């Protein structure tokens, strides 16, 4: 059975994470099978998303991102390590789990749009985190500080505009 969760529930959970404390909890180590450098398939850090909708929405959480743009997982946690959301995707399906509630979607784009109010560039994020430019239909990334573990991306069109800030372990 699929349950519909309002985006406001995710927003409240992510906002609470931002208010908690400044240090991210330790994330699990990447699986031993994951390459460590150029083919890297695991990242961890903190992210913040602002969607300039009416009313404006802000999200923040610690994250672990693993897999590939085709099949992977984005785990969002609070500063004390509680799971806020777990996003999983594979060809033809994506799921968002919050607590005991799971909602399924036809695609990763559909899932992130429903959860946050703006489709997130998760597929492009894999390249961006490696410092490689990748075209994204609506997002423009500033990769100038990726070597320092910082990434900034902005979505100007279509509305609502949004900005994504990621701090990660390079």
CSV table of N, CA and C in Angstrom, one decimal:
chain,number,residue,atom,x,y,z
A,1,UNK,N,0.8,-1.2,0.0
A,1,UNK,CA,0.0,0.0,0.0
A,1,UNK,C,0.9,1.2,0.0
A,2,UNK,N,0.6,2.2,-0.8
A,2,UNK,CA,1.3,3.4,-0.9
A,2,UNK,C,0.6,4.5,-0.2
A,3,UNK,N,1.3,5.3,0.6
A,3,UNK,CA,0.7,6.4,1.4
A,3,UNK,C,1.2,7.7,0.8
A,4,UNK,N,0.4,8.7,0.7
A,4,UNK,CA,0.8,10.0,0.2
A,4,UNK,C,1.2,10.8,1.4
A,5,UNK,N,2.4,11.3,1.4
A,5,UNK,CA,2.9,12.2,2.5
A,5,UNK,C,3.0,13.6,2.0
A,6,UNK,N,2.5,14.5,2.7
A,6,UNK,CA,2.6,15.9,2.3
A,6,UNK,C,4.1,16.4,2.3
A,7,UNK,N,4.4,17.2,1.3
A,7,UNK,CA,5.7,17.8,1.2
A,7,UNK,C,6.0,18.5,2.5
A,8,UNK,N,5.0,19.1,3.1
A,8,UNK,CA,5.2,19.9,4.4
A,8,UNK,C,5.8,19.0,5.5
A,9,UNK,N,5.5,17.7,5.5
A,9,UNK,CA,6.1,16.8,6.5
A,9,UNK,C,7.6,16.7,6.3
A,10,UNK,N,8.0,16.5,5.1
A,10,UNK,CA,9.5,16.5,4.8
A,10,UNK,C,10.1,17.8,5.1
A,11,UNK,N,9.5,18.9,4.7
A,11,UNK,CA,10.0,20.2,5.0
A,11,UNK,C,10.2,20.4,6.5
A,12,UNK,N,9.2,20.1,7.3
A,12,UNK,CA,9.3,20.3,8.7
A,12,UNK,C,10.5,19.4,9.3
A,13,UNK,N,10.6,18.2,8.8
A,13,UNK,CA,11.7,17.3,9.4
A,13,UNK,C,13.0,17.9,9.0
A,14,UNK,N,13.2,18.3,7.7
A,14,UNK,CA,14.5,18.9,7.3
A,14,UNK,C,14.8,20.2,8.0
A,15,UNK,N,13.8,21.0,8.2
A,15,UNK,CA,14.0,22.3,8.9
A,15,UNK,C,14.4,22.0,10.3
A,16,UNK,N,13.8,21.1,11.0
A,16,UNK,CA,14.2,20.7,12.3
A,16,UNK,C,15.6,20.2,12.4
A,17,UNK,N,16.1,19.6,11.3
A,17,UNK,CA,17.5,19.1,11.3
A,17,UNK,C,18.4,20.3,11.3
A,18,UNK,N,18.1,21.3,10.5
A,18,UNK,CA,18.9,22.5,10.5
A,18,UNK,C,19.0,23.2,11.8
A,19,UNK,N,17.9,23.2,12.5
A,19,UNK,CA,17.9,23.9,13.8
A,19,UNK,C,18.6,23.2,14.9
A,20,UNK,N,18.9,21.9,14.7
A,20,UNK,CA,19.4,21.0,15.8
A,20,UNK,C,20.8,21.4,16.2
A,21,UNK,N,21.8,21.3,15.3
A,21,UNK,CA,23.2,21.6,15.7
A,21,UNK,C,24.0,21.8,14.4
A,22,UNK,N,25.2,22.2,14.5
A,22,UNK,CA,26.0,22.5,13.3
A,22,UNK,C,26.9,21.4,12.8
A,23,UNK,N,27.1,20.3,13.6
A,23,UNK,CA,27.9,19.3,13.2
A,23,UNK,C,27.2,18.1,12.6
A,24,UNK,N,27.6,17.6,11.5
A,24,UNK,CA,26.9,16.4,10.9
A,24,UNK,C,27.4,15.1,11.7
A,25,UNK,N,26.5,14.2,11.9
A,25,UNK,CA,26.9,12.9,12.5
A,25,UNK,C,27.7,12.1,11.5
A,26,UNK,N,28.5,11.2,12.1
A,26,UNK,CA,29.3,10.3,11.2
A,26,UNK,C,28.3,9.4,10.4
A,27,UNK,N,28.6,9.3,9.2
A,27,UNK,CA,27.8,8.5,8.3
A,27,UNK,C,28.5,7.2,8.1
A,28,UNK,N,27.7,6.2,7.7
A,28,UNK,CA,28.4,4.9,7.5
A,28,UNK,C,29.4,5.0,6.4
A,29,UNK,N,30.4,4.1,6.5
A,29,UNK,CA,31.5,4.0,5.6
A,29,UNK,C,31.0,3.4,4.3
A,30,UNK,N,31.5,3.8,3.1
A,30,UNK,CA,31.1,3.3,1.9
A,30,UNK,C,31.4,1.8,1.8
A,31,UNK,N,30.6,1.0,1.1
A,31,UNK,CA,30.9,-0.4,0.9
A,31,UNK,C,32.3,-0.6,0.3
A,32,UNK,N,32.9,-1.6,0.7
A,32,UNK,CA,34.3,-1.9,0.3
A,32,UNK,C,34.3,-2.0,-1.3
A,33,UNK,N,33.2,-2.4,-1.9
A,33,UNK,CA,33.2,-2.6,-3.3
A,33,UNK,C,33.1,-1.3,-4.1
A,34,UNK,N,32.9,-0.2,-3.4
A,34,UNK,CA,32.8,1.1,-4.0
A,34,UNK,C,34.2,1.7,-4.3
A,35,UNK,N,34.5,2.1,-5.6
A,35,UNK,CA,35.8,2.8,-5.9
A,35,UNK,C,35.9,4.1,-5.1
A,36,UNK,N,37.1,4.4,-4.8
A,36,UNK,CA,37.4,5.6,-3.9
A,36,UNK,C,37.5,6.9,-4.7
A,37,UNK,N,38.0,6.9,-5.9
A,37,UNK,CA,38.3,8.1,-6.6
A,37,UNK,C,37.4,8.5,-7.8
A,38,UNK,N,37.9,8.4,-9.0
A,38,UNK,CA,37.2,8.9,-10.2
A,38,UNK,C,35.8,8.2,-10.3
A,39,UNK,N,35.7,6.9,-10.1
A,39,UNK,CA,34.5,6.2,-10.2
A,39,UNK,C,33.7,6.2,-8.9
A,40,UNK,N,34.0,7.1,-8.1
A,40,UNK,CA,33.4,7.1,-6.7
A,40,UNK,C,31.9,7.0,-6.8
A,41,UNK,N,31.3,6.2,-5.9
A,41,UNK,CA,29.8,6.1,-5.9
A,41,UNK,C,29.3,6.3,-4.5
A,42,UNK,N,30.0,7.0,-3.6
A,42,UNK,CA,29.5,7.3,-2.3
A,42,UNK,C,30.0,8.6,-1.8
A,43,UNK,N,29.1,9.4,-1.3
A,43,UNK,CA,29.4,10.7,-0.7
A,43,UNK,C,28.6,11.0,0.5
A,44,UNK,N,29.2,11.8,1.4
A,44,UNK,CA,28.5,12.2,2.6
A,44,UNK,C,28.8,13.6,2.9
A,45,UNK,N,27.9,14.2,3.7
A,45,UNK,CA,28.0,15.6,4.0
A,45,UNK,C,26.7,16.2,4.5
A,46,UNK,N,26.6,17.5,4.2
A,46,UNK,CA,25.3,18.2,4.5
A,46,UNK,C,24.8,18.9,3.3
A,47,UNK,N,23.5,19.1,3.2
A,47,UNK,CA,22.9,19.8,2.1
A,47,UNK,C,21.8,20.7,2.6
A,48,UNK,N,21.6,21.8,1.9
A,48,UNK,CA,20.6,22.7,2.2
A,48,UNK,C,19.9,23.1,0.8
A,49,UNK,N,18.6,23.1,0.9
A,49,UNK,CA,17.8,23.5,-0.3
A,49,UNK,C,16.8,24.6,0.1
A,50,UNK,N,16.8,25.6,-0.8
A,50,UNK,CA,15.8,26.7,-0.6
A,50,UNK,C,15.0,26.7,-1.9
A,51,UNK,N,13.7,26.6,-1.7
A,51,UNK,CA,12.7,26.7,-2.8
A,51,UNK,C,11.9,28.0,-2.6
A,52,UNK,N,12.0,28.8,-3.6
A,52,UNK,CA,11.4,30.2,-3.5
A,52,UNK,C,10.0,30.1,-4.0
A,53,UNK,N,9.2,29.3,-3.3
A,53,UNK,CA,7.8,29.1,-3.6
A,53,UNK,C,7.0,30.0,-2.7
A,54,UNK,N,5.7,29.9,-2.8
A,54,UNK,CA,4.9,30.7,-1.9
A,54,UNK,C,4.1,29.8,-1.0
A,55,UNK,N,4.4,29.6,0.3
A,55,UNK,CA,5.4,30.3,1.0
A,55,UNK,C,6.8,29.7,0.7
A,56,UNK,N,7.9,30.4,0.9
A,56,UNK,CA,9.2,29.8,0.7
A,56,UNK,C,9.4,28.6,1.6
A,57,UNK,N,10.2,27.6,1.1
A,57,UNK,CA,10.5,26.4,1.8
A,57,UNK,C,12.0,26.2,1.9
A,58,UNK,N,12.5,25.8,3.1
A,58,UNK,CA,13.9,25.5,3.3
A,58,UNK,C,14.1,24.1,3.9
A,59,UNK,N,15.1,23.4,3.4
A,59,UNK,CA,15.3,22.1,3.8
A,59,UNK,C,16.8,22.0,4.2
A,60,UNK,N,17.2,21.2,5.2
A,60,UNK,CA,18.6,21.0,5.5
A,60,UNK,C,18.7,19.6,6.2
A,61,UNK,N,19.8,18.9,5.9
A,61,UNK,CA,20.0,17.6,6.5
A,61,UNK,C,21.4,17.2,6.2
A,62,UNK,N,21.9,16.2,7.0
A,62,UNK,CA,23.1,15.5,6.6
A,62,UNK,C,22.7,14.4,5.6
A,63,UNK,N,23.6,14.0,4.8
A,63,UNK,CA,23.2,13.1,3.7
A,63,UNK,C,24.3,12.0,3.5
A,64,UNK,N,23.9,10.9,2.9
A,64,UNK,CA,24.8,10.0,2.3
A,64,UNK,C,24.1,9.7,0.9
A,65,UNK,N,24.9,9.7,-0.1
A,65,UNK,CA,24.5,9.5,-1.5
A,65,UNK,C,25.3,8.3,-2.0
A,66,UNK,N,24.7,7.3,-2.5
A,66,UNK,CA,25.4,6.2,-3.0
A,66,UNK,C,24.7,5.6,-4.3
A,67,UNK,N,25.5,4.9,-5.1
A,67,UNK,CA,25.0,4.3,-6.3
A,67,UNK,C,25.4,5.1,-7.5
A,68,UNK,N,24.4,5.2,-8.4
A,68,UNK,CA,24.6,5.9,-9.7
A,68,UNK,C,23.4,6.7,-10.0
A,69,UNK,N,23.4,7.5,-11.1
A,69,UNK,CA,22.2,8.2,-11.5
A,69,UNK,C,21.1,7.2,-11.9
A,70,UNK,N,21.4,6.0,-12.3
A,70,UNK,CA,20.4,5.0,-12.7
A,70,UNK,C,19.8,4.3,-11.5
A,71,UNK,N,20.6,4.0,-10.5
A,71,UNK,CA,20.1,3.2,-9.4
A,71,UNK,C,20.9,3.6,-8.2
A,72,UNK,N,20.2,4.1,-7.1
A,72,UNK,CA,21.0,4.6,-6.0
A,72,UNK,C,20.1,4.9,-4.8
A,73,UNK,N,20.7,5.6,-3.9
A,73,UNK,CA,20.0,5.9,-2.6
A,73,UNK,C,20.6,7.2,-2.0
A,74,UNK,N,19.6,8.0,-1.6
A,74,UNK,CA,19.9,9.3,-0.9
A,74,UNK,C,19.3,9.2,0.5
A,75,UNK,N,20.1,9.2,1.5
A,75,UNK,CA,19.7,9.0,2.9
A,75,UNK,C,19.9,10.3,3.6
A,76,UNK,N,18.8,10.9,4.1
A,76,UNK,CA,18.8,12.2,4.8
A,76,UNK,C,18.6,12.0,6.3
A,77,UNK,N,19.5,12.6,7.1
A,77,UNK,CA,19.5,12.4,8.6
A,77,UNK,C,19.5,13.7,9.3
A,78,UNK,N,19.0,13.7,10.5
A,78,UNK,CA,19.0,14.8,11.4
A,78,UNK,C,20.4,14.9,12.0
A,79,UNK,N,20.8,16.0,12.7
A,79,UNK,CA,22.1,16.1,13.4
A,79,UNK,C,22.3,15.1,14.4
A,80,UNK,N,21.3,14.5,15.0
A,80,UNK,CA,21.5,13.4,16.0
A,80,UNK,C,21.5,12.0,15.4
A,81,UNK,N,21.4,12.0,14.0
A,81,UNK,CA,21.5,10.7,13.4
A,81,UNK,C,20.2,10.0,13.1
A,82,UNK,N,19.0,10.6,13.4
A,82,UNK,CA,17.7,10.0,13.0
A,82,UNK,C,17.5,10.1,11.6
A,83,UNK,N,16.9,9.1,11.0
A,83,UNK,CA,16.6,9.1,9.6
A,83,UNK,C,15.4,10.0,9.3
A,84,UNK,N,15.5,11.0,8.5
A,84,UNK,CA,14.4,11.9,8.1
A,84,UNK,C,13.7,11.4,6.8
A,85,UNK,N,14.5,10.9,5.9
A,85,UNK,CA,14.0,10.3,4.7
A,85,UNK,C,15.0,9.5,4.0
A,86,UNK,N,14.5,8.5,3.3
A,86,UNK,CA,15.4,7.6,2.5
A,86,UNK,C,14.8,7.5,1.1
A,87,UNK,N,15.5,8.0,0.1
A,87,UNK,CA,15.1,8.0,-1.3
A,87,UNK,C,15.9,6.9,-2.0
A,88,UNK,N,15.2,6.0,-2.7
A,88,UNK,CA,15.8,5.0,-3.5
A,88,UNK,C,15.3,5.0,-4.9
A,89,UNK,N,16.1,4.7,-5.9
A,89,UNK,CA,15.6,4.7,-7.2
A,89,UNK,C,16.3,3.6,-8.0
A,90,UNK,N,15.7,3.2,-9.1
A,90,UNK,CA,16.2,2.3,-10.0
A,90,UNK,C,15.4,2.5,-11.3
A,91,UNK,N,15.8,1.9,-12.4
A,91,UNK,CA,15.0,2.2,-13.7
A,91,UNK,C,13.5,2.0,-13.5
A,92,UNK,N,12.7,3.0,-13.8
A,92,UNK,CA,11.3,2.9,-13.8
A,92,UNK,C,10.6,3.1,-12.5
A,93,UNK,N,11.4,3.3,-11.4
A,93,UNK,CA,10.7,3.4,-10.1
A,93,UNK,C,11.6,4.1,-9.1
A,94,UNK,N,11.0,4.9,-8.2
A,94,UNK,CA,11.6,5.6,-7.1
A,94,UNK,C,10.7,5.5,-5.9
A,95,UNK,N,11.3,5.5,-4.7
A,95,UNK,CA,10.5,5.4,-3.5
A,95,UNK,C,11.1,6.4,-2.5
A,96,UNK,N,10.2,6.9,-1.7
A,96,UNK,CA,10.5,7.8,-0.6
A,96,UNK,C,10.0,7.2,0.7
A,97,UNK,N,10.9,6.9,1.6
A,97,UNK,CA,10.5,6.4,2.9
A,97,UNK,C,10.7,7.4,4.0
A,98,UNK,N,9.7,7.6,4.8
A,98,UNK,CA,9.8,8.5,6.0
A,98,UNK,C,9.1,7.7,7.1
A,99,UNK,N,9.9,7.2,8.1
A,99,UNK,CA,9.4,6.4,9.1
A,99,UNK,C,8.8,5.1,8.5
A,100,UNK,N,7.6,4.7,8.9
A,100,UNK,CA,7.0,3.5,8.4
A,100,UNK,C,6.2,3.8,7.1
A,101,UNK,N,6.2,5.0,6.6
A,101,UNK,CA,5.5,5.4,5.4
A,101,UNK,C,6.4,5.3,4.2
A,102,UNK,N,5.9,4.7,3.1
A,102,UNK,CA,6.7,4.7,1.9
A,102,UNK,C,5.8,5.1,0.7
A,103,UNK,N,6.3,5.9,-0.1
A,103,UNK,CA,5.5,6.4,-1.3
A,103,UNK,C,6.4,6.0,-2.5
A,104,UNK,N,5.7,5.5,-3.6
A,104,UNK,CA,6.5,5.2,-4.8
A,104,UNK,C,6.1,6.1,-5.9
A,105,UNK,N,7.1,6.3,-6.9
A,105,UNK,CA,7.0,7.2,-8.0
A,105,UNK,C,7.5,6.6,-9.2
A,106,UNK,N,7.1,7.1,-10.4
A,106,UNK,CA,7.6,6.6,-11.7
A,106,UNK,C,9.1,6.9,-11.9
A,107,UNK,N,9.6,8.0,-11.3
A,107,UNK,CA,11.0,8.4,-11.6
A,107,UNK,C,11.6,9.2,-10.4
A,108,UNK,N,12.9,9.3,-10.4
A,108,UNK,CA,13.6,10.1,-9.4
A,108,UNK,C,13.1,11.5,-9.5
A,109,UNK,N,13.0,12.1,-10.7
A,109,UNK,CA,12.5,13.5,-10.8
A,109,UNK,C,11.1,13.7,-10.2
A,110,UNK,N,10.2,12.8,-10.5
A,110,UNK,CA,8.9,12.9,-9.9
A,110,UNK,C,8.9,12.9,-8.4
A,111,UNK,N,9.8,12.0,-7.8
A,111,UNK,CA,9.9,11.9,-6.4
A,111,UNK,C,10.4,13.1,-5.7
A,112,UNK,N,11.5,13.7,-6.3
A,112,UNK,CA,12.1,14.9,-5.7
A,112,UNK,C,11.2,16.1,-5.8
A,113,UNK,N,10.5,16.2,-6.9
A,113,UNK,CA,9.6,17.3,-7.1
A,113,UNK,C,8.4,17.2,-6.1
A,114,UNK,N,7.9,16.1,-5.9
A,114,UNK,CA,6.8,15.9,-4.9
A,114,UNK,C,7.3,16.1,-3.5
A,115,UNK,N,8.5,15.7,-3.2
A,115,UNK,CA,9.0,15.8,-1.8
A,115,UNK,C,9.4,17.2,-1.4
A,116,UNK,N,9.9,18.0,-2.4
A,116,UNK,CA,10.5,19.3,-2.1
A,116,UNK,C,9.8,20.5,-2.8
A,117,UNK,N,9.0,20.2,-3.8
A,117,UNK,CA,8.4,21.3,-4.5
A,117,UNK,C,9.2,21.7,-5.8
A,118,UNK,N,10.3,21.2,-6.0
A,118,UNK,CA,11.1,21.4,-7.2
A,118,UNK,C,11.9,20.2,-7.5
A,119,UNK,N,11.9,19.7,-8.8
A,119,UNK,CA,12.7,18.6,-9.1
A,119,UNK,C,14.2,18.8,-8.9
A,120,UNK,N,14.8,17.9,-8.1
A,120,UNK,CA,16.2,18.1,-7.8
A,120,UNK,C,17.1,17.4,-8.8
A,121,UNK,N,18.3,18.0,-9.0
A,121,UNK,CA,19.2,17.4,-10.1
A,121,UNK,C,20.1,16.2,-9.5
A,122,UNK,N,19.4,15.2,-8.9
A,122,UNK,CA,20.2,14.2,-8.3
A,122,UNK,C,21.1,13.4,-9.3
A,123,UNK,N,20.6,13.2,-10.5
A,123,UNK,CA,21.4,12.5,-11.5
A,123,UNK,C,22.6,13.3,-11.8
A,124,UNK,N,22.5,14.6,-12.0
A,124,UNK,CA,23.7,15.4,-12.3
A,124,UNK,C,24.6,15.5,-11.1
A,125,UNK,N,24.0,15.4,-9.9
A,125,UNK,CA,24.8,15.6,-8.7
A,125,UNK,C,26.0,14.6,-8.6
A,126,UNK,N,25.8,13.4,-9.1
A,126,UNK,CA,26.9,12.4,-9.2
A,126,UNK,C,28.1,13.0,-9.9
A,127,UNK,N,27.9,13.6,-11.1
A,127,UNK,CA,29.0,14.2,-11.8
A,127,UNK,C,29.6,15.4,-11.1
A,128,UNK,N,28.7,16.3,-10.7
A,128,UNK,CA,29.1,17.5,-10.0
A,128,UNK,C,30.0,17.3,-8.8
A,129,UNK,N,29.6,16.3,-8.0
A,129,UNK,CA,30.4,16.0,-6.8
A,129,UNK,C,31.8,15.5,-7.2
A,130,UNK,N,32.0,15.0,-8.4
A,130,UNK,CA,33.3,14.6,-8.8
A,130,UNK,C,34.0,15.8,-9.5
A,131,UNK,N,33.3,16.9,-9.6
A,131,UNK,CA,33.9,18.1,-10.2
A,131,UNK,C,33.8,18.1,-11.7
A,132,UNK,N,32.9,17.3,-12.3
A,132,UNK,CA,32.7,17.2,-13.7
A,132,UNK,C,31.4,17.9,-14.1
A,133,UNK,N,31.5,18.8,-15.0
A,133,UNK,CA,30.2,19.5,-15.4
A,133,UNK,C,29.3,18.5,-16.1
A,134,UNK,N,28.0,18.6,-15.8
A,134,UNK,CA,27.0,17.8,-16.5
A,134,UNK,C,25.8,18.7,-16.7
A,135,UNK,N,25.3,18.6,-17.9
A,135,UNK,CA,24.1,19.4,-18.2
A,135,UNK,C,22.9,18.9,-17.4
A,136,UNK,N,22.2,19.9,-16.9
A,136,UNK,CA,20.9,19.6,-16.3
A,136,UNK,C,19.9,20.5,-16.8
A,137,UNK,N,18.7,20.0,-17.2
A,137,UNK,CA,17.7,20.8,-17.9
A,137,UNK,C,17.5,22.1,-17.3
A,138,UNK,N,17.3,22.2,-16.0
A,138,UNK,CA,16.9,23.4,-15.3
A,138,UNK,C,17.9,24.0,-14.3
A,139,UNK,N,19.0,23.2,-14.0
A,139,UNK,CA,19.9,23.6,-13.0
A,139,UNK,C,21.3,24.0,-13.5
A,140,UNK,N,21.9,25.0,-12.9
A,140,UNK,CA,23.2,25.5,-13.3
A,140,UNK,C,24.1,25.3,-12.0
A,141,UNK,N,25.2,24.6,-12.2
A,141,UNK,CA,26.1,24.3,-11.0
A,141,UNK,C,27.4,25.1,-11.1
A,142,UNK,N,27.8,25.6,-9.9
A,142,UNK,CA,29.1,26.3,-9.7
A,142,UNK,C,30.0,25.2,-9.1
A,143,UNK,N,30.9,24.7,-9.9
A,143,UNK,CA,31.9,23.7,-9.5
A,143,UNK,C,33.2,24.2,-9.0
A,144,UNK,N,33.3,25.6,-8.9
A,144,UNK,CA,34.6,26.2,-8.6
A,144,UNK,C,35.2,25.8,-7.3
A,145,UNK,N,34.4,25.3,-6.3
A,145,UNK,CA,34.9,24.9,-5.0
A,145,UNK,C,34.7,23.5,-4.7
A,146,UNK,N,34.5,22.6,-5.7
A,146,UNK,CA,34.3,21.2,-5.4
A,146,UNK,C,35.5,20.6,-4.8
A,147,UNK,N,36.7,21.0,-5.2
A,147,UNK,CA,38.0,20.5,-4.6
A,147,UNK,C,38.0,20.8,-3.1
A,148,UNK,N,37.3,21.8,-2.6
A,148,UNK,CA,37.2,22.2,-1.2
A,148,UNK,C,36.0,21.5,-0.5
A,149,UNK,N,35.2,20.7,-1.3
A,149,UNK,CA,34.1,20.0,-0.7
A,149,UNK,C,32.8,20.9,-0.7
A,150,UNK,N,32.7,21.9,-1.6
A,150,UNK,CA,31.6,22.7,-1.6
A,150,UNK,C,31.0,22.8,-3.0
A,151,UNK,N,29.7,22.7,-3.1
A,151,UNK,CA,29.0,22.8,-4.4
A,151,UNK,C,27.8,23.7,-4.3
A,152,UNK,N,27.5,24.5,-5.3
A,152,UNK,CA,26.4,25.3,-5.3
A,152,UNK,C,25.7,25.2,-6.6
A,153,UNK,N,24.3,25.0,-6.6
A,153,UNK,CA,23.6,24.9,-7.8
A,153,UNK,C,22.3,25.7,-7.7
A,154,UNK,N,21.9,26.3,-8.8
A,154,UNK,CA,20.7,27.2,-8.8
A,154,UNK,C,19.8,26.8,-10.0
A,155,UNK,N,18.5,26.9,-9.7
A,155,UNK,CA,17.5,26.6,-10.7
A,155,UNK,C,16.7,27.9,-10.9
A,156,UNK,N,16.7,28.5,-12.1
A,156,UNK,CA,16.1,29.8,-12.3
A,156,UNK,C,14.7,29.6,-13.0
A,157,UNK,N,14.6,28.6,-13.9
A,157,UNK,CA,13.4,28.3,-14.6
A,157,UNK,C,13.2,26.8,-14.7
A,158,UNK,N,12.0,26.3,-14.7
A,158,UNK,CA,10.7,27.1,-14.4
A,158,UNK,C,10.6,27.4,-13.0
A,159,UNK,N,9.7,28.2,-12.7
A,159,UNK,CA,9.4,28.6,-11.3
A,159,UNK,C,8.8,27.4,-10.5
A,160,UNK,N,9.0,27.3,-9.3
A,160,UNK,CA,9.8,28.3,-8.4
A,160,UNK,C,11.3,28.1,-8.6
A,161,UNK,N,12.0,29.2,-8.4
A,161,UNK,CA,13.4,29.1,-8.4
A,161,UNK,C,13.9,28.4,-7.1
A,162,UNK,N,15.1,27.8,-7.2
A,162,UNK,CA,15.6,27.1,-6.0
A,162,UNK,C,17.1,27.2,-6.0
A,163,UNK,N,17.7,27.0,-4.9
A,163,UNK,CA,19.2,26.9,-4.8
A,163,UNK,C,19.5,25.7,-3.8
A,164,UNK,N,20.6,25.0,-4.2
A,164,UNK,CA,21.1,23.9,-3.5
A,164,UNK,C,22.5,24.1,-3.1
A,165,UNK,N,22.8,24.0,-1.8
A,165,UNK,CA,24.2,24.1,-1.3
A,165,UNK,C,24.6,22.7,-0.7
A,166,UNK,N,25.7,22.2,-1.1
A,166,UNK,CA,26.2,20.9,-0.6
A,166,UNK,C,27.6,21.1,0.0
A,167,UNK,N,27.8,20.6,1.2
A,167,UNK,CA,29.2,20.6,1.8
A,167,UNK,C,29.4,19.1,2.0
A,168,UNK,N,30.5,18.6,1.4
A,168,UNK,CA,30.8,17.2,1.4
A,168,UNK,C,32.3,16.9,1.6
A,169,UNK,N,32.6,15.7,1.9
A,169,UNK,CA,34.0,15.2,2.0
A,169,UNK,C,34.5,14.9,0.6
A,170,UNK,N,35.5,15.8,0.1
A,170,UNK,CA,36.0,15.6,-1.3
A,170,UNK,C,36.8,14.3,-1.4
